[in-house]
mmCIF file of C-alpha atoms in Angstrom:
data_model
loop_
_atom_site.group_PDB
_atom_site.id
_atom_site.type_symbol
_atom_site.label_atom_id
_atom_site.label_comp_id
_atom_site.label_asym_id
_atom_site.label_seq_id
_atom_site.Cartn_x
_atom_site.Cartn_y
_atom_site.Cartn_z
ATOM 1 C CA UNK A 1 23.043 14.758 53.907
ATOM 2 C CA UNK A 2 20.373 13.869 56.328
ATOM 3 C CA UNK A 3 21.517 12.198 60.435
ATOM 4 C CA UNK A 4 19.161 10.374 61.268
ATOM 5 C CA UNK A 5 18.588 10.839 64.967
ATOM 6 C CA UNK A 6 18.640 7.551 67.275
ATOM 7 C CA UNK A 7 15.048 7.209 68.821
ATOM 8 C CA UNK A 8 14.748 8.078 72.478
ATOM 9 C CA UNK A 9 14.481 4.917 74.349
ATOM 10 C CA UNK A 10 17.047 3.043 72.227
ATOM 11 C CA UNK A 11 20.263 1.641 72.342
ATOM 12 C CA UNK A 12 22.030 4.910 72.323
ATOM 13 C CA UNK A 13 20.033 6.952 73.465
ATOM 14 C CA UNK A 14 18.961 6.244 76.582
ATOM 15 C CA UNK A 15 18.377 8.234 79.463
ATOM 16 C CA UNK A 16 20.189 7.605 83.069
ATOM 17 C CA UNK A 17 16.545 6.106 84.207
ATOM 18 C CA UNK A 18 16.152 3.934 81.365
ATOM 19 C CA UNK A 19 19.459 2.347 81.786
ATOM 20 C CA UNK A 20 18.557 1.859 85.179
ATOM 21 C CA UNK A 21 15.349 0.151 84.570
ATOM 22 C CA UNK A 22 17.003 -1.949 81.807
ATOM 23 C CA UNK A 23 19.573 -3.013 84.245
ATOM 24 C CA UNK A 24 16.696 -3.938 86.791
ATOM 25 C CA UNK A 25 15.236 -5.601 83.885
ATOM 26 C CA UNK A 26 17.863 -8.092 83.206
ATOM 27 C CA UNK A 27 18.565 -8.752 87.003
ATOM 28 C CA UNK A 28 14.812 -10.304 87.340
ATOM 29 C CA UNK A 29 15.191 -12.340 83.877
ATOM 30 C CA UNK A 30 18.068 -13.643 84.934
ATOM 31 C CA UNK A 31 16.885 -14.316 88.463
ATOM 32 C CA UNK A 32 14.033 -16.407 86.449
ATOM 33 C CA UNK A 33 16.789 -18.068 84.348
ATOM 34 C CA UNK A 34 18.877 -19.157 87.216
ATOM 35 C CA UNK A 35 21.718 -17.943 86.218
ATOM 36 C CA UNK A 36 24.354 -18.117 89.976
ATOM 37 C CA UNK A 37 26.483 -15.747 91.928
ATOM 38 C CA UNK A 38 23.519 -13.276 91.547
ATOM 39 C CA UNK A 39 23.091 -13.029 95.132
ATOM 40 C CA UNK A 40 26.714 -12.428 95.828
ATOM 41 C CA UNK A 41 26.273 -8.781 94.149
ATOM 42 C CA UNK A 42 25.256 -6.899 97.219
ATOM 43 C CA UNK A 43 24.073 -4.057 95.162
ATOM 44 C CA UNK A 44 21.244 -6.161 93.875
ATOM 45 C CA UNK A 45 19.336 -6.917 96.810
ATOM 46 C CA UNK A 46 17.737 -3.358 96.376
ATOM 47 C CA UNK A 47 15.951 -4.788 93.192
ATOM 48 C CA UNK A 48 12.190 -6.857 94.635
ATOM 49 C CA UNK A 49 12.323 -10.339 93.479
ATOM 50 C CA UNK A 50 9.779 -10.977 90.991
ATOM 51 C CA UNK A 51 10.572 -14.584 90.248
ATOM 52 C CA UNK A 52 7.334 -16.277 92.108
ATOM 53 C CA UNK A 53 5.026 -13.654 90.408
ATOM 54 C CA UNK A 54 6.899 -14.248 87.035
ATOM 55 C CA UNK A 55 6.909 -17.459 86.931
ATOM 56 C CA UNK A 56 2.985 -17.812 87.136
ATOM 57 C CA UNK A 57 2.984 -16.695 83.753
ATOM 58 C CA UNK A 58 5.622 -19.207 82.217
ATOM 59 C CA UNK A 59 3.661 -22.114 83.707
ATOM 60 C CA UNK A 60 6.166 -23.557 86.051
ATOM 61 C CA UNK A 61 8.496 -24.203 83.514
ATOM 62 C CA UNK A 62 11.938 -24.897 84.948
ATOM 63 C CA UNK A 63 14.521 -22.228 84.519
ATOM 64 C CA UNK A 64 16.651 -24.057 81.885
ATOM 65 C CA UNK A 65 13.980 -24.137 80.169
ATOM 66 C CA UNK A 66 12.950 -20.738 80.283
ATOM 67 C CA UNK A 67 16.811 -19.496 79.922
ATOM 68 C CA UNK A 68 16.582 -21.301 76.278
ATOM 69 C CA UNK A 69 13.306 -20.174 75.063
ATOM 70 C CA UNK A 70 14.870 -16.256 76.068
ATOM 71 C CA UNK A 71 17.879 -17.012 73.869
ATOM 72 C CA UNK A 72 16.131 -18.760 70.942
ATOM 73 C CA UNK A 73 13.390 -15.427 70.743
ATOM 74 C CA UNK A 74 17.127 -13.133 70.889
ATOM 75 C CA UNK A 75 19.049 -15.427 67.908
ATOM 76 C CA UNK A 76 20.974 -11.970 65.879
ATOM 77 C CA UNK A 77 19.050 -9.596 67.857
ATOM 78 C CA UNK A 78 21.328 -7.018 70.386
ATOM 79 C CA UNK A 79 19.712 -8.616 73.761
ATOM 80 C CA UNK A 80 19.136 -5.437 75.402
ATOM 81 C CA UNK A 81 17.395 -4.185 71.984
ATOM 82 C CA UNK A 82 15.150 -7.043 72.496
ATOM 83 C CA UNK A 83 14.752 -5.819 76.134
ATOM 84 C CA UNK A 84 14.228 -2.556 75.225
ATOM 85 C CA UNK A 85 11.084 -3.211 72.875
ATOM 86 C CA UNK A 86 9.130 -4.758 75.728
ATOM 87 C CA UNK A 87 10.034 -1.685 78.266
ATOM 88 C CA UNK A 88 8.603 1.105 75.757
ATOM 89 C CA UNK A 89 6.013 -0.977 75.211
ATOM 90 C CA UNK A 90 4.462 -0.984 79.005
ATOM 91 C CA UNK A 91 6.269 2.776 79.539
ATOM 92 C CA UNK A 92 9.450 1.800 81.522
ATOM 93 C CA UNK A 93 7.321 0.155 84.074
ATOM 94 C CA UNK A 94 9.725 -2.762 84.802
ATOM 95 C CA UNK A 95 7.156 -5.188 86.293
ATOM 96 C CA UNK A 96 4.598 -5.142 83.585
ATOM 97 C CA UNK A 97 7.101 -5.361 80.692
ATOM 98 C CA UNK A 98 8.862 -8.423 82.066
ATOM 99 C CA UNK A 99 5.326 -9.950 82.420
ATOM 100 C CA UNK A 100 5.146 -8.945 79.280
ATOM 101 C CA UNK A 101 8.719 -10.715 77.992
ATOM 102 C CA UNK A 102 8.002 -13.861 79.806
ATOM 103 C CA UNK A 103 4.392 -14.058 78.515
ATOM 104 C CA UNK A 104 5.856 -13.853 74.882
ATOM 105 C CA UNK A 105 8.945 -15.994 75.838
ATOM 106 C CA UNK A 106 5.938 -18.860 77.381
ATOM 107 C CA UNK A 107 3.835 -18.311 73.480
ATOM 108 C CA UNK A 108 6.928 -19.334 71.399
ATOM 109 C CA UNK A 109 8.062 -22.563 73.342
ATOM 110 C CA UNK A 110 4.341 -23.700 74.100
ATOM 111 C CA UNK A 111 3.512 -22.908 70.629
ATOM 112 C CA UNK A 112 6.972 -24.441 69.676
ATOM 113 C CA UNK A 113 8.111 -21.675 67.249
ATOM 114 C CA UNK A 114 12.064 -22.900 66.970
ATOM 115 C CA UNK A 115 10.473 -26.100 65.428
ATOM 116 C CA UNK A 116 7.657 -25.179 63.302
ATOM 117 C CA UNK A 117 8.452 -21.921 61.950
ATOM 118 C CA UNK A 118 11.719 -21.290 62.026
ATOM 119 C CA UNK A 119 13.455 -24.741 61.142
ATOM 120 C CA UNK A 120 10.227 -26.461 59.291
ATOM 121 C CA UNK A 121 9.546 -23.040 57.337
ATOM 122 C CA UNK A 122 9.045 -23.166 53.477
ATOM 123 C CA UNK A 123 10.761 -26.636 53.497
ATOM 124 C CA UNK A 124 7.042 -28.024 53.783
ATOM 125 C CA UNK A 125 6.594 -27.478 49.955
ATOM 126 C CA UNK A 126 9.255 -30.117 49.528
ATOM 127 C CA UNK A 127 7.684 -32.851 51.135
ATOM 128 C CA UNK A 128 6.461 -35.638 49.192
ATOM 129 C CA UNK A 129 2.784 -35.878 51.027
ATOM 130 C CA UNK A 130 2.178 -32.376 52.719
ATOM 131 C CA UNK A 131 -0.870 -31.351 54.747
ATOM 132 C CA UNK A 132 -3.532 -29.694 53.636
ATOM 133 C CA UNK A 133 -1.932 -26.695 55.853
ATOM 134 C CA UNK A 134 0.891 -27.469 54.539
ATOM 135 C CA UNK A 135 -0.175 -27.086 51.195
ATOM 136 C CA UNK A 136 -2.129 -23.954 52.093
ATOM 137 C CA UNK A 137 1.043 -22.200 53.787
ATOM 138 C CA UNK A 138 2.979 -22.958 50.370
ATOM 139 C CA UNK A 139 -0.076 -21.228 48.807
ATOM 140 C CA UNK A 140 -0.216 -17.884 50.852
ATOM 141 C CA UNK A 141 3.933 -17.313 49.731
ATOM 142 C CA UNK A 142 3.113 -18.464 45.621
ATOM 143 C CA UNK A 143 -0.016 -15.957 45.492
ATOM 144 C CA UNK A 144 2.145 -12.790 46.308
ATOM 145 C CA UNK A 145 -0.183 -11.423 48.588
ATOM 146 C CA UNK A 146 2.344 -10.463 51.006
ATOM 147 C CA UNK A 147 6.654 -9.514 50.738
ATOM 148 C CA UNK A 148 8.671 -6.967 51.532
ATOM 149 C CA UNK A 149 10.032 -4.697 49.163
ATOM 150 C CA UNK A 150 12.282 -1.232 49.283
ATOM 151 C CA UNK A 151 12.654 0.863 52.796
ATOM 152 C CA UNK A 152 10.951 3.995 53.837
ATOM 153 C CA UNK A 153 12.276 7.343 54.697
ATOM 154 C CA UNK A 154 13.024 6.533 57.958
ATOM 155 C CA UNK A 155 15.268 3.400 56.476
ATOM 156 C CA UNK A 156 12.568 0.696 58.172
ATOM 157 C CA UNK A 157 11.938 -1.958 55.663
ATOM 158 C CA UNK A 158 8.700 -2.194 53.547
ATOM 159 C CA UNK A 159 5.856 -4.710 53.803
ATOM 160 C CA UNK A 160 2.971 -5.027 51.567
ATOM 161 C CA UNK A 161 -0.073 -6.858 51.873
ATOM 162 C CA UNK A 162 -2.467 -6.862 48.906
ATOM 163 C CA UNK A 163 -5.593 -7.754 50.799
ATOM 164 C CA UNK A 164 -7.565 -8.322 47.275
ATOM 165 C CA UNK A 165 -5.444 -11.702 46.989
ATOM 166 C CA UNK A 166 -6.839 -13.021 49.920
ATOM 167 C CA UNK A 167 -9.643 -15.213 50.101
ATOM 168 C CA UNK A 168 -10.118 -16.737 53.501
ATOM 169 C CA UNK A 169 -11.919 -19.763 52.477
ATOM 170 C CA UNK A 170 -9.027 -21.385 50.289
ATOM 171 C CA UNK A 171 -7.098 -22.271 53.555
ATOM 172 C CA UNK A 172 -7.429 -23.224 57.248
ATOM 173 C CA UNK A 173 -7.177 -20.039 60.078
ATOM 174 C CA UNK A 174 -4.106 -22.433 61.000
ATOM 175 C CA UNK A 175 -2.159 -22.188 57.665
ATOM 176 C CA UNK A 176 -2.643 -18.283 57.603
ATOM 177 C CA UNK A 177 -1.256 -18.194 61.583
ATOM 178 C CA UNK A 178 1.681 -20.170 60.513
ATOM 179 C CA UNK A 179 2.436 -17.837 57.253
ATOM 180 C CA UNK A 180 2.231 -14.672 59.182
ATOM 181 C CA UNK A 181 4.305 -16.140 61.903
ATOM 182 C CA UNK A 182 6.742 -17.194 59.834
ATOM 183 C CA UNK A 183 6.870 -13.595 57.897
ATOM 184 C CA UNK A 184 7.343 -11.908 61.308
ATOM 185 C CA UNK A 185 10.593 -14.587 61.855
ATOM 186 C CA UNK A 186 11.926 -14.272 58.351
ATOM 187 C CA UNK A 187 11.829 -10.220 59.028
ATOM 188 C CA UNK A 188 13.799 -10.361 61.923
ATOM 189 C CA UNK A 189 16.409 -11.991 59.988
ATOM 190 C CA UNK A 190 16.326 -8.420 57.826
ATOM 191 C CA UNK A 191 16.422 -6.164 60.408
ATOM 192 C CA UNK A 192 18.446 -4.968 62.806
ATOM 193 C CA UNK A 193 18.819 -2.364 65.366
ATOM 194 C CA UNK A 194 18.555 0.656 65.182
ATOM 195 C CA UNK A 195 16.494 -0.144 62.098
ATOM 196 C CA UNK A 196 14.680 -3.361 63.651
ATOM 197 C CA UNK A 197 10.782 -1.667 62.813
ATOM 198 C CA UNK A 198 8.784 -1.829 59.100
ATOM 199 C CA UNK A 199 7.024 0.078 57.493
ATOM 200 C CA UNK A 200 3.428 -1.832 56.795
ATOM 201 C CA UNK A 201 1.474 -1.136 54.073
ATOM 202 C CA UNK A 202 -2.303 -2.711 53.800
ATOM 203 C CA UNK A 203 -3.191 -1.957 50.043
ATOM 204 C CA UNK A 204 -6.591 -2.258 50.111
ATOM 205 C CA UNK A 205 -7.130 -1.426 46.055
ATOM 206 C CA UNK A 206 -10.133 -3.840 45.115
ATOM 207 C CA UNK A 207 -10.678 -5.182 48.131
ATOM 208 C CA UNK A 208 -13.688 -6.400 48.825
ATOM 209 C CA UNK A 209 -16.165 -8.086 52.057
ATOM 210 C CA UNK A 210 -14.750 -11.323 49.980
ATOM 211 C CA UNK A 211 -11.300 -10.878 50.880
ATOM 212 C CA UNK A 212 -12.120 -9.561 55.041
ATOM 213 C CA UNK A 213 -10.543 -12.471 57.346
ATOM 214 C CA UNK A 214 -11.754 -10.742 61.115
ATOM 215 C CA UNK A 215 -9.805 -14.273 62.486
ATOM 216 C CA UNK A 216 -6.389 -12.689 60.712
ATOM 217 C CA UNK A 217 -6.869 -9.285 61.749
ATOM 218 C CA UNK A 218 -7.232 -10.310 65.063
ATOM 219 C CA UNK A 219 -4.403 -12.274 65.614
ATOM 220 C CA UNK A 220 -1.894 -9.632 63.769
ATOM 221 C CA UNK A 221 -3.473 -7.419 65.800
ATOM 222 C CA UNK A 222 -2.272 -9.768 68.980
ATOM 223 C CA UNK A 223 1.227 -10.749 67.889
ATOM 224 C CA UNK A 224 2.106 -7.500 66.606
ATOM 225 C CA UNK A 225 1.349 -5.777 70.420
ATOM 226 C CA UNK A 226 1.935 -8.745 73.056
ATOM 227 C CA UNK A 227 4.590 -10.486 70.927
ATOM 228 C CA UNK A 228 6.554 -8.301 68.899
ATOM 229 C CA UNK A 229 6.044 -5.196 70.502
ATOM 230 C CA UNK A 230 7.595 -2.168 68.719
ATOM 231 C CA UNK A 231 7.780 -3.631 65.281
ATOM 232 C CA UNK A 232 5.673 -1.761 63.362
ATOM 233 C CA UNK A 233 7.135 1.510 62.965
ATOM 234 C CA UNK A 234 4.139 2.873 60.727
ATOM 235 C CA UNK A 235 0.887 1.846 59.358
ATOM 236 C CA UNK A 236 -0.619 2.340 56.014
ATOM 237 C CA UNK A 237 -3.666 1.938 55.245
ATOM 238 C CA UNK A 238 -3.938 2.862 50.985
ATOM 239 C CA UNK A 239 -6.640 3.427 48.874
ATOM 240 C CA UNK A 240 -9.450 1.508 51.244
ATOM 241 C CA UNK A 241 -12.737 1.934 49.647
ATOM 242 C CA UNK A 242 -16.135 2.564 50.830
ATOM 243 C CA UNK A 243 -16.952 -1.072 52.011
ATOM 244 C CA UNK A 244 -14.146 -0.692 54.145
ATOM 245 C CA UNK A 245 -15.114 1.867 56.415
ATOM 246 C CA UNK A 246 -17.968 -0.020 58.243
ATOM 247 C CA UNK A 247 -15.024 -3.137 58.894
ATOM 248 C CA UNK A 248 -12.604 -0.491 60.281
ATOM 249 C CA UNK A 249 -15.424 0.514 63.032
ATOM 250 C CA UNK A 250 -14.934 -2.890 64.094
ATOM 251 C CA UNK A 251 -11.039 -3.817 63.759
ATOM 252 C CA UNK A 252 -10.393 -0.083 65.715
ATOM 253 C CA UNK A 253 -11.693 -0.977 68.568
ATOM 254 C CA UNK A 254 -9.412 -4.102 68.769
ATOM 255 C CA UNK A 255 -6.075 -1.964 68.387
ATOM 256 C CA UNK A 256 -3.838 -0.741 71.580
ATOM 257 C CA UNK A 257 -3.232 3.304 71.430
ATOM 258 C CA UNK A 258 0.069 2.387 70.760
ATOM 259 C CA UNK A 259 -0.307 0.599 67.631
ATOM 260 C CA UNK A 260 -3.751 3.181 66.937
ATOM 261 C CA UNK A 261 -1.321 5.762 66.618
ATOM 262 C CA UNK A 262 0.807 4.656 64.141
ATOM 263 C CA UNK A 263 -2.016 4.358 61.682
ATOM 264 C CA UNK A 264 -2.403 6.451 58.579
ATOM 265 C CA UNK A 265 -4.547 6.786 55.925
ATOM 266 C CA UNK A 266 -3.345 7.228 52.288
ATOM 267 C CA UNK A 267 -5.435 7.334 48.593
ATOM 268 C CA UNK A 268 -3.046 9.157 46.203
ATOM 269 C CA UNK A 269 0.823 8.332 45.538
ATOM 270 C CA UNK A 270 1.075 11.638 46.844
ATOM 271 C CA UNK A 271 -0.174 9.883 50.072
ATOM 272 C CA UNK A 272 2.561 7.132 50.065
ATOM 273 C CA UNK A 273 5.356 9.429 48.528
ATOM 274 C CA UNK A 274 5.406 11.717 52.551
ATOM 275 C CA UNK A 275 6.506 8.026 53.482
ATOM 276 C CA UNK A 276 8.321 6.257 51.206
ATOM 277 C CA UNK A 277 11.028 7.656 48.324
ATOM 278 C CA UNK A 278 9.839 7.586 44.886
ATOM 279 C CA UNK A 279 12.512 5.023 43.745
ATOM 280 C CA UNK A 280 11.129 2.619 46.259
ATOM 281 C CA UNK A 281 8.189 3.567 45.720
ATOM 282 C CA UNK A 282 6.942 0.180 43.003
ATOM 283 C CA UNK A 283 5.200 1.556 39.782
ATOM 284 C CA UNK A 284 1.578 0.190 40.820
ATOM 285 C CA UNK A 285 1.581 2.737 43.686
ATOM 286 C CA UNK A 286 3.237 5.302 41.842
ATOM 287 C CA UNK A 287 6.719 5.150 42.317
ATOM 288 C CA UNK A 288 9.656 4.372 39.911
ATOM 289 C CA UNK A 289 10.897 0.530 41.134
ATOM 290 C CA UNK A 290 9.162 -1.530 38.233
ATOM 291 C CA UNK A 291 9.891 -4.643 40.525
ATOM 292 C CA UNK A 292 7.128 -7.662 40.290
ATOM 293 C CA UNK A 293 6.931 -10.095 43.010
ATOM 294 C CA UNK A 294 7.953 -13.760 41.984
ATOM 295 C CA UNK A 295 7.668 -16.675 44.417
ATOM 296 C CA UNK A 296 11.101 -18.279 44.185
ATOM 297 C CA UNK A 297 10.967 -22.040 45.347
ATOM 298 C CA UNK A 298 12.340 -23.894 47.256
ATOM 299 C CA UNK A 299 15.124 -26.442 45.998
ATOM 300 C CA UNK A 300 15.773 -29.679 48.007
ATOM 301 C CA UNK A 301 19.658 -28.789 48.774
ATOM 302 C CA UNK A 302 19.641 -25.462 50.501
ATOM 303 C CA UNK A 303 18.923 -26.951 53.462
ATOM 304 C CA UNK A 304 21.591 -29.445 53.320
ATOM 305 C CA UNK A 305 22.543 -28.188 56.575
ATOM 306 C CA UNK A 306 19.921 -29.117 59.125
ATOM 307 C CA UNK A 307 20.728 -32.164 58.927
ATOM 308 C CA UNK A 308 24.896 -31.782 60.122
ATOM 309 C CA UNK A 309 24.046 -32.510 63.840
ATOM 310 C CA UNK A 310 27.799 -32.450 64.744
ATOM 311 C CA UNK A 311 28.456 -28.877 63.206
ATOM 312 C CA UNK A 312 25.149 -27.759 64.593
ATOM 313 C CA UNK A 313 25.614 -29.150 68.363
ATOM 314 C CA UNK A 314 29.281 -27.353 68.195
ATOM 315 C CA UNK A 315 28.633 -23.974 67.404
ATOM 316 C CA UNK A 316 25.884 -24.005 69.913
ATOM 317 C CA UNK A 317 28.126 -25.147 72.365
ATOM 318 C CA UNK A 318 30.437 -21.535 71.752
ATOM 319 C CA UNK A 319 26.953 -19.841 71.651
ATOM 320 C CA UNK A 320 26.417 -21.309 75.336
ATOM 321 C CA UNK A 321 30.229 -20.281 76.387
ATOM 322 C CA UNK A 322 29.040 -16.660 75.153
ATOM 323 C CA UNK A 323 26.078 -16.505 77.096
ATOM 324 C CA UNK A 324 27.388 -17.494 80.183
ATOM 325 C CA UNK A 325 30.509 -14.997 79.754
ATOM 326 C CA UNK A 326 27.376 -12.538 78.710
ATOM 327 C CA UNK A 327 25.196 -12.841 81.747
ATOM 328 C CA UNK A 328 28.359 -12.621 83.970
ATOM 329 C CA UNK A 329 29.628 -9.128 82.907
ATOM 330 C CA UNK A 330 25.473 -8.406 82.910
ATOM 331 C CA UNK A 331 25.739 -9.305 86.353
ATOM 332 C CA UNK A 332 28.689 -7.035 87.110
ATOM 333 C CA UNK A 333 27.006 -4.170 84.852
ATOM 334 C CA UNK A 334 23.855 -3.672 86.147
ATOM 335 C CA UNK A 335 25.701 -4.035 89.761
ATOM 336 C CA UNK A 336 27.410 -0.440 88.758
ATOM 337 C CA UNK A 337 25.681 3.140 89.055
ATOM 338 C CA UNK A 338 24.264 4.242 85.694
ATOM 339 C CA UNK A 339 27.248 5.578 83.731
ATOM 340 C CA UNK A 340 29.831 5.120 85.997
ATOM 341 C CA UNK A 341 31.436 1.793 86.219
ATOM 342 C CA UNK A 342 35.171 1.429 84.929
ATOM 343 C CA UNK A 343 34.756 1.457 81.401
ATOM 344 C CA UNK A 344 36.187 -2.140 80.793
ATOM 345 C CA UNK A 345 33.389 -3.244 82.986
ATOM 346 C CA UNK A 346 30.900 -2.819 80.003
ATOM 347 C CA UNK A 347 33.344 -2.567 76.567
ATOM 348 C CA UNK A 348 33.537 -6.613 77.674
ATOM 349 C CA UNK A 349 29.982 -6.746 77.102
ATOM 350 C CA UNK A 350 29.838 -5.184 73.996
ATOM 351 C CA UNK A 351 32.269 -6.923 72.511
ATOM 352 C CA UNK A 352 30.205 -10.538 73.828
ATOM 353 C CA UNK A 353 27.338 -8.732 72.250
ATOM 354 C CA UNK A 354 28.945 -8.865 68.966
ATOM 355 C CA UNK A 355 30.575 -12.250 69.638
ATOM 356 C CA UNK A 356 27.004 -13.346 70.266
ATOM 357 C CA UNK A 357 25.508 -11.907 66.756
ATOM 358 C CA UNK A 358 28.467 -13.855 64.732
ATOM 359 C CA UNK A 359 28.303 -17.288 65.822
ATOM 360 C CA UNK A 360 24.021 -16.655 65.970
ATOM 361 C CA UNK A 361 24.704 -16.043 61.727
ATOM 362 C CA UNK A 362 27.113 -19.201 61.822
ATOM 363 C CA UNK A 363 24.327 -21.019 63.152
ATOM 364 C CA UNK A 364 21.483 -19.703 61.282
ATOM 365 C CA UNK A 365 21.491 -22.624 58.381
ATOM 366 C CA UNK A 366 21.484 -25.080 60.846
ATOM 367 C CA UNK A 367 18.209 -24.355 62.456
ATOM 368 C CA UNK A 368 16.775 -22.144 59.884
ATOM 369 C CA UNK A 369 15.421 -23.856 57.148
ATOM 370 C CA UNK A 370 15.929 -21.260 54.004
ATOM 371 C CA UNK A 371 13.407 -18.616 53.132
ATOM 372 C CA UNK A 372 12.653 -16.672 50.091
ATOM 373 C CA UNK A 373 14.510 -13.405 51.717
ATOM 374 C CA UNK A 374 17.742 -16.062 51.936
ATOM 375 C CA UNK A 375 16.844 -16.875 47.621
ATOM 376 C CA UNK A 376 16.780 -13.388 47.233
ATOM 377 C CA UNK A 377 19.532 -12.338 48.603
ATOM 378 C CA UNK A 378 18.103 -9.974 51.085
ATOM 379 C CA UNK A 379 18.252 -12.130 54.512
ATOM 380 C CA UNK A 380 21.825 -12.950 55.301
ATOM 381 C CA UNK A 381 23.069 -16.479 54.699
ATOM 382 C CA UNK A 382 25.534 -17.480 57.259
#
């Protein structure tokens, strides 16, 4: 039997100077979040204060404000695994990857995410008299152009994008935003760390200049680096043929080396099979799972839920006892030398880490409006 190894620059695996610069990290978010007695840890006032510079790039917005819109992009993931993702992505320079964090923390709330994507969601198709983007989101999830199925060799899951199904002319550039938004969210709900990156796969098999959407690209392109940095795990690019290879001169010089590099090119099942195992592998790329993708709908009473305010306003009342406890021992952790504090000094932490993940599952059908990974059975249900 295979270990898998824990990537270097991950919970787990960190190095003495990476847990230092995630500890610096967390002082300057929650410097920008407000969050008292910071000042009374001596040991702190090594770390420059970033808050003036940071806060140029959230707008003004008030602390409270900005503490919530940190805590609503975390929901079940490990906080310092969210961190973490935005330090590898600018190198371990602290500065530029909390500009970084609070750029993407400023997208969500001015872009309202908690409301529109996560808690509006698929319920749109439900609505007696929907939007024409409305309509057209509903559309992108019933053509099967996009779902994950199966996990790599590396145990990140799988998503597939059949790029022939696409025809950017049936709906607005705002209807696709909001489905690939709302893909991104409903993955998160599937992964965690250590396995909290995907495998993509863009199956390009009779694709055509018909089906090419430059506004899409683009904006994947954007989330995907600025947003959700370190998602993608791997890129595959199958069976693109020739008309293909004068669009990729174009979308290539749009990608960061980061995301560049995780590109590769595959024709043959061959190809796919150095990636994925063959029983994951479905039977139209030449594996063994004879899966189909079916749209399941959505039915008016799973989400029954949003609407029990009482339930809803207590749980996140324990989630807001947990996050105070949480940045208190944070406080008192990053206050310590890397690796060695008193042990109970950071086992409190973990445990409030774990706290944190349960009552964010408790309170997941009470802002999340159901998805077709919850029908399925794949996502977690409370």
């Amino acid at each position: 039997m295979t270990v898998k190894l824990l990537s270097q620059g991950t919970l787990g695996n960190l190095t003495s100077d990476e847990e230092r610069k995630l500890q610096q990290a967390w002082i300057h978010l929650l410097r920008l979040c407000g969050v008292d007695n910071l000042e009374k840890a001596g040991s702190l006032s090594s770390i420059p204060d970033l808050t003036s510079a940071l806060q140029q790039h959230i707008n003004e917005k008030s602390p409270e404000t900005f503490r919530k819109g940190f805590w609503d992009f975390a929901l079940m993931e490990h906080p310092d695994a969210l961190v973490l993702r935005f330090l590898r992505a600018r190198k371990w320079d602290v500065e530029k990857a909390m500009i970084m964090l609070v750029s993407a923390v400023n997208w969500r709330l001015e872009r309202n995410l908690t409301e529109t994507i996560i808690r509006t969601g698929e319920s749109v198709a439900l609505k007696e008299d929907p939007s024409a983007d409305d309509m057209g989101f509903t559309a992108q999830y019933r053509s099967g152009k996009s779902y994950v199925r199966g996990t790599d060799k590396e145990n990140r899951l799988v998503y597939i994008i059949k790029a022939r199904l696409h025809y950017p002319q049936l709906q607005s550039s705002e209807a696709m935003e909001t489905y690939v938004l709302h893909n991104i969210e409903s993955l998160r709900t599937c992964m965690q760390s250590p396995n909290d990156k995907c495998c993509l796969i863009f199956d390009l098999t009779g694709f055509g200049v018909r089906n090419m959407d430059f506004h899409v690209i683009k904006f994947l392109v954007s989330v995907f680096e600025a947003r959700y940095p370190e998602t993608l795990g791997i890129v595959l690019i199958h069976n693109a043929p020739f008309v293909f290879w004068g669009i990729w001169n174009i979308i290539k010089g749009w990608l960061d080396p980061v995301i560049a590099s995780k590109i590769n090119f595959t024709r043959k099942p061959a190809d796919l099979l150095q990636f994925i195992p063959e029983e994951s592998l479905q039977t139209c790329f030449g594996g063994k799972d004879s899966w189909e993708y079916e749209y399941i709908e959505p039915v008016a009473y799973e989400n029954v839920k949003l609407e029990d305010e009482d339930t809803r306003r207590q749980i996140e009342q324990e989630r807001e006892e947990l996050i105070h406890e949480f940045e208190r021992e944070t406080i008192a952790w990053a206050s310590l030398p890397v690796g060695s504090g008193p042990e109970e000094k950071t086992s409190r932490r973990i445990e409030l880490v774990d706290q944190l993940n349960e009552n964010y599952w408790r309170l997941d059908p009470y802002i999340r409006a159901r998805t077709y990974y919850h029908r399925t059975g794949m996502a977690r249900d409370g």
